Short mmCIF file of C-alpha atoms in Angstrom, two decimals:
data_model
loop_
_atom_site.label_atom_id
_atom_site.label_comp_id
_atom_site.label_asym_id
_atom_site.label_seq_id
_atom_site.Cartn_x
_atom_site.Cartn_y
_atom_site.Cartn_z
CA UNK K 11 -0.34 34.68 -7.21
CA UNK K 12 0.06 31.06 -6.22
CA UNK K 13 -0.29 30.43 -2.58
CA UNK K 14 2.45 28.79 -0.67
CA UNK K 15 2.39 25.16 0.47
CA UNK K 16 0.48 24.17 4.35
CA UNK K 17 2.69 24.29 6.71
CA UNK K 18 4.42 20.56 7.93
CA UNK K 19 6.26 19.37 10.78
CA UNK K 20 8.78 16.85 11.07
CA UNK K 21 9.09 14.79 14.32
CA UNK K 22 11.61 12.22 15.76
CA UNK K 23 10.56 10.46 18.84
CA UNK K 24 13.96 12.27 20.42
CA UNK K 25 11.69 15.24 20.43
CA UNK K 26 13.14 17.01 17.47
CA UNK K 27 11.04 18.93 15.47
CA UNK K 28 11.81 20.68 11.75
CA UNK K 29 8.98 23.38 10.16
CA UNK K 30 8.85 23.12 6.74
CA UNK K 31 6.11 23.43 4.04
CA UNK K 32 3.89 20.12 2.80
CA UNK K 33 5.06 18.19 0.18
CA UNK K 34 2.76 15.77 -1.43
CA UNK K 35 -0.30 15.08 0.19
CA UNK K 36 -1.87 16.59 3.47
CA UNK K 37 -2.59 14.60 6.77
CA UNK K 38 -0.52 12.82 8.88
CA UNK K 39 2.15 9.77 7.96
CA UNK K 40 4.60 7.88 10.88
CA UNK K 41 7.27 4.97 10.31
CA UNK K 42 11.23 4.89 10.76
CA UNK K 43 13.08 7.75 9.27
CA UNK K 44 15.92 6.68 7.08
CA UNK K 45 17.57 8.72 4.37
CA UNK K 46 18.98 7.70 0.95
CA UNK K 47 22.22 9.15 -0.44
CA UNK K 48 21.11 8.97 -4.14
CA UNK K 49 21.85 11.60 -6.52
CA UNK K 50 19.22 10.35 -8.82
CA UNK K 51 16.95 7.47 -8.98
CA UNK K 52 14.30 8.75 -6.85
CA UNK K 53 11.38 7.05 -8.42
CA UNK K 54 12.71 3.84 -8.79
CA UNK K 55 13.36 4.81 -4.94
CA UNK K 56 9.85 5.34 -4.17
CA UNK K 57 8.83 2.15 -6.53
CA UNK K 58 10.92 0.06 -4.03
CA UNK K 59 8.95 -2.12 -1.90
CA UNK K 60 12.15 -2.21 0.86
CA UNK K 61 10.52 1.37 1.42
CA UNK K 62 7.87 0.07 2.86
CA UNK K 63 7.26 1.51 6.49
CA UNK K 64 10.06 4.08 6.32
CA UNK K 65 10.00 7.72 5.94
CA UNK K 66 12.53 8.42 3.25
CA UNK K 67 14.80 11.45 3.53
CA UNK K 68 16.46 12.65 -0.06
CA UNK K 69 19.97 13.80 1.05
CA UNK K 70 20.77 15.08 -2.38
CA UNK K 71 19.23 19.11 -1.88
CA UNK K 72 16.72 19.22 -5.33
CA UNK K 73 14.32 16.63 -5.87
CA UNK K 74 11.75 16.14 -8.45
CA UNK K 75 13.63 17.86 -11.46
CA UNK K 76 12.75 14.59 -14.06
CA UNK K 77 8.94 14.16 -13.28
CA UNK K 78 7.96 10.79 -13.00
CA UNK K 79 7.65 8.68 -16.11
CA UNK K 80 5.52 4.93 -16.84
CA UNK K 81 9.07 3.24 -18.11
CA UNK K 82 10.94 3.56 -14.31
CA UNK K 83 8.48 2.39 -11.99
CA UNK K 84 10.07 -0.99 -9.87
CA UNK K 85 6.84 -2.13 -8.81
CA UNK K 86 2.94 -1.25 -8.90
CA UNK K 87 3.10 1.63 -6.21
CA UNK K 88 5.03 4.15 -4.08
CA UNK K 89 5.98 2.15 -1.05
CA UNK K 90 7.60 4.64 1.09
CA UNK K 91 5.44 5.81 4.49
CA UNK K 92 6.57 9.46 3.72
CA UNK K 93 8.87 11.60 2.25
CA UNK K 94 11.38 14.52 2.94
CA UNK K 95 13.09 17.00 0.75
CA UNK K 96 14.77 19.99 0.97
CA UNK K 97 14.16 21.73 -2.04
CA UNK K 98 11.37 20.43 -4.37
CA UNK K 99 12.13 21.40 -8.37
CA UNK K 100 9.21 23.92 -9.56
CA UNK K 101 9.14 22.40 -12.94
CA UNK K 102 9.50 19.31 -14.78
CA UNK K 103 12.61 19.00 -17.30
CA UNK K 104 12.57 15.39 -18.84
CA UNK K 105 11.05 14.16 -22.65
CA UNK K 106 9.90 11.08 -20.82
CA UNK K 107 7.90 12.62 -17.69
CA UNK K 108 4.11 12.69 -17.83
CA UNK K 109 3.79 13.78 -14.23
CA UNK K 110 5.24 15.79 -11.62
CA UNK K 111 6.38 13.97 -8.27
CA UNK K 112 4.25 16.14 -6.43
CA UNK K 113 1.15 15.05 -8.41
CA UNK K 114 2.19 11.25 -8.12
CA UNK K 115 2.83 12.00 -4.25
CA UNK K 116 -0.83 13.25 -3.68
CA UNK K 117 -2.14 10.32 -6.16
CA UNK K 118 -0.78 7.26 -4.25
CA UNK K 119 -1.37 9.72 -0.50
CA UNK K 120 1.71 10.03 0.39
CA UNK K 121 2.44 12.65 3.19
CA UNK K 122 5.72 14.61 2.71
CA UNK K 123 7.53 17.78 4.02
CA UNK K 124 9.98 20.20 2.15
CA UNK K 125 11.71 23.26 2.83
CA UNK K 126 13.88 21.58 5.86
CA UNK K 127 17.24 21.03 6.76
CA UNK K 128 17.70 17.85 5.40
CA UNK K 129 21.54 17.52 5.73
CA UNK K 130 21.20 18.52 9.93
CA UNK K 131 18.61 15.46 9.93
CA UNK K 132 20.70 13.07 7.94
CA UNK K 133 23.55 13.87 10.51
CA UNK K 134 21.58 13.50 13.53
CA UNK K 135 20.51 10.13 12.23
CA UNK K 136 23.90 9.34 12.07
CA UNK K 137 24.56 10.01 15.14
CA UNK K 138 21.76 8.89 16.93
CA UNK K 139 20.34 6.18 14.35
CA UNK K 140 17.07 6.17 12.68
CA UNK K 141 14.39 6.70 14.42
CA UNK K 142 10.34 6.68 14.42
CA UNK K 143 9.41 10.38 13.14
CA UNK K 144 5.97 11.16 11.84
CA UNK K 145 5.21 14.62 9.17
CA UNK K 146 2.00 16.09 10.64
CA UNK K 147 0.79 18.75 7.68
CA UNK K 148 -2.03 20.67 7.46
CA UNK K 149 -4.47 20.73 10.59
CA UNK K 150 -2.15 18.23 12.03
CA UNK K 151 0.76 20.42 11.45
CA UNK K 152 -1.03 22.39 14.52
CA UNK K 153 -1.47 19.72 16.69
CA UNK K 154 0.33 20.21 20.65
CA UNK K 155 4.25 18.95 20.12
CA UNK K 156 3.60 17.02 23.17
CA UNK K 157 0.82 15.27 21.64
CA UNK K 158 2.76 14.87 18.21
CA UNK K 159 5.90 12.94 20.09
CA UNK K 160 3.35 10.64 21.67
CA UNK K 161 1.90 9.21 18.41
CA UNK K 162 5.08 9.10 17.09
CA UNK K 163 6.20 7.31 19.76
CA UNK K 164 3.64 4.64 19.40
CA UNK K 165 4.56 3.59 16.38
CA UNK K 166 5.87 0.11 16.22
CA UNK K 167 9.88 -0.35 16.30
CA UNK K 168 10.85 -1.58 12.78
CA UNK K 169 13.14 -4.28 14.79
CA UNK K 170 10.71 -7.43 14.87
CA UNK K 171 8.03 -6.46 12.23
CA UNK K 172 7.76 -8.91 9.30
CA UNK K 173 6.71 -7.09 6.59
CA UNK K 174 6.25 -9.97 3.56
CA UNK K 175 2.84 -9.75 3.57
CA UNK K 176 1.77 -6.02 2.64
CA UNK K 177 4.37 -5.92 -0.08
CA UNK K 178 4.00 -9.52 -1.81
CA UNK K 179 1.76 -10.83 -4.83
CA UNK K 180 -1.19 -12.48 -3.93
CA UNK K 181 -0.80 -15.23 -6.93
CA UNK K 182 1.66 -15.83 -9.02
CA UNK K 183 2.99 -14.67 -11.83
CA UNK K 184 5.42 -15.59 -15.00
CA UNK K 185 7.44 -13.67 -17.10
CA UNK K 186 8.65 -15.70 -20.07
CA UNK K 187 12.67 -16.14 -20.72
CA UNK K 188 14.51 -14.20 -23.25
CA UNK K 189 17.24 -16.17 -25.20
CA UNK K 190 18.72 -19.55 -24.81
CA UNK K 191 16.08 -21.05 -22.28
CA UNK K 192 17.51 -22.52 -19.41
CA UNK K 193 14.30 -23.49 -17.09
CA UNK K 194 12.33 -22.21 -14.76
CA UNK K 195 13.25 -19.88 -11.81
CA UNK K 196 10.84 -19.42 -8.42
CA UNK K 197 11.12 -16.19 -7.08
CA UNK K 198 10.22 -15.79 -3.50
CA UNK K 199 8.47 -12.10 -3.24
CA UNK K 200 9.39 -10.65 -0.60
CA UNK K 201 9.14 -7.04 -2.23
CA UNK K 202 10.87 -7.73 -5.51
CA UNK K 203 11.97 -4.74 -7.80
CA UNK K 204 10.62 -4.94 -11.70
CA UNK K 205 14.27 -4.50 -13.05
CA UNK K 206 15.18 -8.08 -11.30
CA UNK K 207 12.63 -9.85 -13.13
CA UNK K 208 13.84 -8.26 -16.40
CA UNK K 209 17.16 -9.40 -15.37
CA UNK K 210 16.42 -12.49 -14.57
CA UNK K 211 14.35 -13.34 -17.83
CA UNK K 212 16.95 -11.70 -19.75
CA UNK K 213 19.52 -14.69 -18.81
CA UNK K 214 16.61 -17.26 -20.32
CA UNK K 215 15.10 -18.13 -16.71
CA UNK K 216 11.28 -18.38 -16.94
CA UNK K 217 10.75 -16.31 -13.35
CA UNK K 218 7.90 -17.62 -11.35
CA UNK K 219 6.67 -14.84 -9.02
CA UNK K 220 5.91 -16.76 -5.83
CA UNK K 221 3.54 -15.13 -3.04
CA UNK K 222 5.72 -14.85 0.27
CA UNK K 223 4.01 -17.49 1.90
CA UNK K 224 4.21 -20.03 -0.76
CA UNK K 225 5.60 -23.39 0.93
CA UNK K 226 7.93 -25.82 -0.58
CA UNK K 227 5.59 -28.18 -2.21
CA UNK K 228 4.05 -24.64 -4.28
CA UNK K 229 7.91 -23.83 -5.40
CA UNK K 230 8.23 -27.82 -5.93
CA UNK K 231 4.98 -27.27 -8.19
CA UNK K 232 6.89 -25.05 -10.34
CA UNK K 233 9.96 -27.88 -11.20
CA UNK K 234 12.54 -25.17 -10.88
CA UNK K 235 16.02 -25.53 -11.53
CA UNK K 236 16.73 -22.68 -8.82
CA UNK K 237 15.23 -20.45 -6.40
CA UNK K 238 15.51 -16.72 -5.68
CA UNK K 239 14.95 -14.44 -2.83
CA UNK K 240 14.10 -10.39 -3.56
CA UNK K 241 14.60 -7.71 -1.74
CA UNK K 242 11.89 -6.76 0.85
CA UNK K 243 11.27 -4.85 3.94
CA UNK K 244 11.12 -6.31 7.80
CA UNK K 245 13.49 -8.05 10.14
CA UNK K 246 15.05 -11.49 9.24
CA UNK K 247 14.11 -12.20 12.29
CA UNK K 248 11.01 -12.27 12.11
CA UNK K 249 11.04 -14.08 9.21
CA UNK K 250 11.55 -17.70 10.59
CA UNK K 251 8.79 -19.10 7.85
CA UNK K 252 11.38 -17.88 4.98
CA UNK K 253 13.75 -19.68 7.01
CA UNK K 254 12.58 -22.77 7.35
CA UNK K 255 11.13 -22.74 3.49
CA UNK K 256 14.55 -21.64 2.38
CA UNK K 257 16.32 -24.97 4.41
CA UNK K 258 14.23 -27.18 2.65
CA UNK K 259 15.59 -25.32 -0.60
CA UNK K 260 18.50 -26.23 0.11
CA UNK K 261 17.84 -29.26 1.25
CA UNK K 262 16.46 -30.30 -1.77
CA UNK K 263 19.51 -29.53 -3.67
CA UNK K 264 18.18 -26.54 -5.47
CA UNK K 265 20.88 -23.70 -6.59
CA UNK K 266 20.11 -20.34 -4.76
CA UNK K 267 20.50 -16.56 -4.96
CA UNK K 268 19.07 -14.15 -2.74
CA UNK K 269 19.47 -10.23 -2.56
CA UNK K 270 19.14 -8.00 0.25
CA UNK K 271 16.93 -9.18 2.65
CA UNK K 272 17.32 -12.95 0.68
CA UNK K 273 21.36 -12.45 1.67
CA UNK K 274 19.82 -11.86 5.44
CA UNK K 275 17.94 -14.95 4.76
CA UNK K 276 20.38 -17.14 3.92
CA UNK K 277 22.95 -16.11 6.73
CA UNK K 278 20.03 -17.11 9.28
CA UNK K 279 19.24 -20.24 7.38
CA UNK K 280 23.19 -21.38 7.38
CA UNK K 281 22.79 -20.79 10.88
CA UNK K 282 24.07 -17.17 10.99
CA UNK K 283 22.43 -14.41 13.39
CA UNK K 284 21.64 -10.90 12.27
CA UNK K 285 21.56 -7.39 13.68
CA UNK K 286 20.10 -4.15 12.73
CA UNK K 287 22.44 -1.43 11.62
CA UNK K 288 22.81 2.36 13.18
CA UNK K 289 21.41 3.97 10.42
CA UNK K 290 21.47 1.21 7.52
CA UNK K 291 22.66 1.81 3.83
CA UNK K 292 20.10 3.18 1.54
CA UNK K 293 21.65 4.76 -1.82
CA UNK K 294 23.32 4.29 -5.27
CA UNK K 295 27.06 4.89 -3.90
CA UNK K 296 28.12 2.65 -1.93
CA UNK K 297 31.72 0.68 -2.25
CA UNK K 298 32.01 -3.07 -1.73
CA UNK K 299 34.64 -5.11 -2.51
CA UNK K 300 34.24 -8.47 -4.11
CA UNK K 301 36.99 -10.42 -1.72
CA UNK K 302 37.83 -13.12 -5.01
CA UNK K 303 38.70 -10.42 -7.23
CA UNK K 304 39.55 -7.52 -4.97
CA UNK K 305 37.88 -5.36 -7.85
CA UNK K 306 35.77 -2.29 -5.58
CA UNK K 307 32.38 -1.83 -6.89
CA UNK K 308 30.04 0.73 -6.48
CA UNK K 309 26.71 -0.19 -5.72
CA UNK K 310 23.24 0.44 -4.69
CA UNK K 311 21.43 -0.33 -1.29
CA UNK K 312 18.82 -0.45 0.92
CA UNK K 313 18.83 -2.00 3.89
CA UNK K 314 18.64 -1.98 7.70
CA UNK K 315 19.84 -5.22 9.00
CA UNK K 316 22.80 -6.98 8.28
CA UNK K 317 24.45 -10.57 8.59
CA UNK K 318 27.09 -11.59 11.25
CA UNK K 319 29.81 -13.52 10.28
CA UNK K 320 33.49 -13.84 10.27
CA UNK K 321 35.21 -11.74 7.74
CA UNK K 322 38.22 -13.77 7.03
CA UNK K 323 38.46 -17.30 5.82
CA UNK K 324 35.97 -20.41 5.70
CA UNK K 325 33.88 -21.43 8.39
CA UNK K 326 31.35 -23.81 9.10
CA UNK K 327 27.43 -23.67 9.05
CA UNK K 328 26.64 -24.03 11.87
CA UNK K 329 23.39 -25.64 10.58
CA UNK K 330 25.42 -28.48 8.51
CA UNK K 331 25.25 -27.11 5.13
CA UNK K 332 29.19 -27.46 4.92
CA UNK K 333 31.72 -24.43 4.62
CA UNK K 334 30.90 -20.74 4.04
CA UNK K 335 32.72 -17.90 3.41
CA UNK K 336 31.92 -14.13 3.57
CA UNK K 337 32.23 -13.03 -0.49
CA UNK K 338 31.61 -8.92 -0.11
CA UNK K 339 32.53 -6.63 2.23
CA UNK K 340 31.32 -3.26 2.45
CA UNK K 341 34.19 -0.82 2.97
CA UNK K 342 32.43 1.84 4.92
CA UNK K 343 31.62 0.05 7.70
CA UNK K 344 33.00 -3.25 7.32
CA UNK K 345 29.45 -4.85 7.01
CA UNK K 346 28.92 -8.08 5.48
CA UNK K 347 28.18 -7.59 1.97
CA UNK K 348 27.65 -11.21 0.42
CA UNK K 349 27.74 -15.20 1.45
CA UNK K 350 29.12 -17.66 -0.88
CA UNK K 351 28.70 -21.47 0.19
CA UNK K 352 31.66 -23.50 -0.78
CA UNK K 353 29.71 -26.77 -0.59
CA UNK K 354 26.41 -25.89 -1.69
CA UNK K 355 25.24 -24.23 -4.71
CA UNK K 356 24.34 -20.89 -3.27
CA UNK K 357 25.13 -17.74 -2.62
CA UNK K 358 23.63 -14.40 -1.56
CA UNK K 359 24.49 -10.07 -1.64
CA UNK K 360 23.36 -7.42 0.50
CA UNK K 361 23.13 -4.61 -2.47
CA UNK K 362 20.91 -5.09 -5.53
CA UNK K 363 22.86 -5.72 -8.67
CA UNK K 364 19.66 -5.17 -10.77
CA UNK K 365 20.47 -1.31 -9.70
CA UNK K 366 17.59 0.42 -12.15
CA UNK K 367 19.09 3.59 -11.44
CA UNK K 368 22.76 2.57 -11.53
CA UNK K 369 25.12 2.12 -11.04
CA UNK K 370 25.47 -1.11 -12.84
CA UNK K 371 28.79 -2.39 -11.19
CA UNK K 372 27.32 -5.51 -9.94
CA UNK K 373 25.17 -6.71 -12.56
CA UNK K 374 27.85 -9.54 -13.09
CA UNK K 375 26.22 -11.70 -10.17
CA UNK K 376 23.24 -12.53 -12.42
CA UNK K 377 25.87 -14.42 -15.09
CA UNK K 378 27.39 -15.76 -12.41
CA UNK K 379 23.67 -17.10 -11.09
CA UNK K 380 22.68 -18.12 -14.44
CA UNK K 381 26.67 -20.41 -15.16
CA UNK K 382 25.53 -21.81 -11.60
CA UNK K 383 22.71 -22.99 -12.17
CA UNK K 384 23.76 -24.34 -16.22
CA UNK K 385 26.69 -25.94 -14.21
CA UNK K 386 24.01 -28.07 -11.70
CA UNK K 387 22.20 -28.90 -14.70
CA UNK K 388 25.10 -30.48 -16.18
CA UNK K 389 26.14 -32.06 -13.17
CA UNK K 390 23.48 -34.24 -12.72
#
């Protein structure tokens, strides 16, 4: 007879506690809890280096179904703190899976729980926010509560961490362009995703993988004919060295995209503030509307912190680089969802179009990147 999990405990620094079973491996794990509305996707979801720090809750009910495969990975490890499910599959059901998440959860020592209420957690998030939680499993499972809510409570707020440096390369990289050629491309990495280098290639940029604290003269070195800004976790503002780096990027002329936490990036380096969100966005369903075309797309996300900025009409940067104007909107909440400069050539989103899992809505914006940067080329 097999023997059932060790028991787990979930804890928010409110104090509330769920008892489930352990899920992964045993010990103790703490960061923010966040959850992600995903249907599918979750390895890519581990994979993703915004993760990192965060305790990831699945809201979808049955996890694990697919195994985990060599062909879906986004990066070179699971990034997320920890991770909560309700009810992990028993078996694996997919031609390409040569694992079990479970297995691949103990590998890479990632604490999780299971057997737990997820959807009374994901709605007390939403109320409250996210929080700091830690999963205690195992010996730590028995640990006093009192004692468990004061290491949870230590934990750092994810509000002013910078968090470039555990998920970046240490040297860089290339990945040669597929197609019509049309130059090279330095990538910032500030925890970018595998599928956005495939993308990127794919449109015939050589992509430069640039360690997050490369300075201008190393992206310089590389003679690119535009720069890009991943995903990543942290707050943007805490990031004032990506700041500055990214003025003199744009200083210099150079075309720009940035996703994610490179659209947070670019509001604060047009002179924009950010804030963090309630609860964030973290999924593969989320609407946005693309204001030029009023076409709704669905899209995926991750993040925590957002972009302020007027939703209607043009304004001014308010650090010179001429007029801006919000290009996305997310139709939620309202958030900003994308920054187009009118004067400049850049431009930024919140979601990731490279959306490994789907949906591919938004894929579009890396066209409209590549004609951008063909266009300055010509221009000149």
């Amino acid at each position: 007879m097999t023997s059932l999990p060790e028991p787990a405990v979930l804890v928010l620094e409110d104090g509330t506690r769920h008892t489930g079973r352990a899920y992964g491996a045993i010990g103790t794990t703490l960061g923010e809890v966040v959850f992600a509305t995903g249907m599918s996707g979750y390895q890519e979801t581990l994979t993703d280096p915004s993760y990192a720090g965060q305790i990831v809750l699945q809201t979808a009910p049955h996890i694990g179904n697919t195994g985990m495969n060599d062909e879906d990975p986004e990066s070179r490890r699971i990034w997320v703190a920890g991770y909560i499910v309700r009810d992990p599959s028993r078996v694996v059901s997919n031609w390409r899976a040569n694992a079990s998440l479970d297995e691949t959860l103990v590998e890479d020592g990632v604490v999780g729980i299971s057997g737990i209420d997820t959807r009374s957690i994901t709605r007390h998030i939403r109320s409250a926010g996210s929080m700091r939680g830690g999963i205690f499993s195992g010996e730590a499972a028995g640990l006093d509560a009192e004692e468990q809510v004061r290491i949870v409570r230590e934990v750092p707020q994810m509000a002013g961490q910078n968090l470039s440096a555990q998920v970046s390369v240490d040297v860089a990289t290339v990945t040669s362009a597929m197609g019509q050629r049309i130059g090279n491309l330095a990538v910032l990495d500030l925890g970018v995703k595998q599928a956005t280098i495939d993308n990127l290639a794919a449109r015939g940029f050589e992509v430069h993988v640039l360690p997050q604290n490369s300075t201008i003269d190393d992206i310089r070195a590389v003679d690119p004919v535009a720069v890009f800004y991943s995903n990543g976790p942290g707050d943007p503002a805490a990031s004032d060295a990506h700041v500055g780096l990214l003025r003199s990027v744009l200083d210099d002329g150079l075309p720009f995209f940035g996703i994610c936490f490179g659209n947070q990036l670019l509001g604060r380096a047009l002179g924009l503030g950010t804030y963090k969100l309630p609860f964030g966005h973290r999924g593969i369903n989320q609407p946005v509307r693309d204001k030029s075309t009023g076409r709704v797309e669905i899209t995926a996300h991750n993040h925590g912190f957002a972009v302020e900025a007027p939703l209607d009409g043009a304004f001014d940067s308010p650090n010179g680089y001429g007029k801006v104007e919000v290009s996305h909107i997310g139709l939620n909440d309202n958030v900003v969802e994308g920054l187009r400069a009118l004067d400049i050539p850049a431009f930024s989103v919140q979601y990731h179009p490279e959306a490994a899992a789907g949906p591919h809505d938004a894929n579009y914006l890396f066209d409209r990147f590549a004609a951008m940067v063909r266009e300055n080329k010509d221009a000149k």
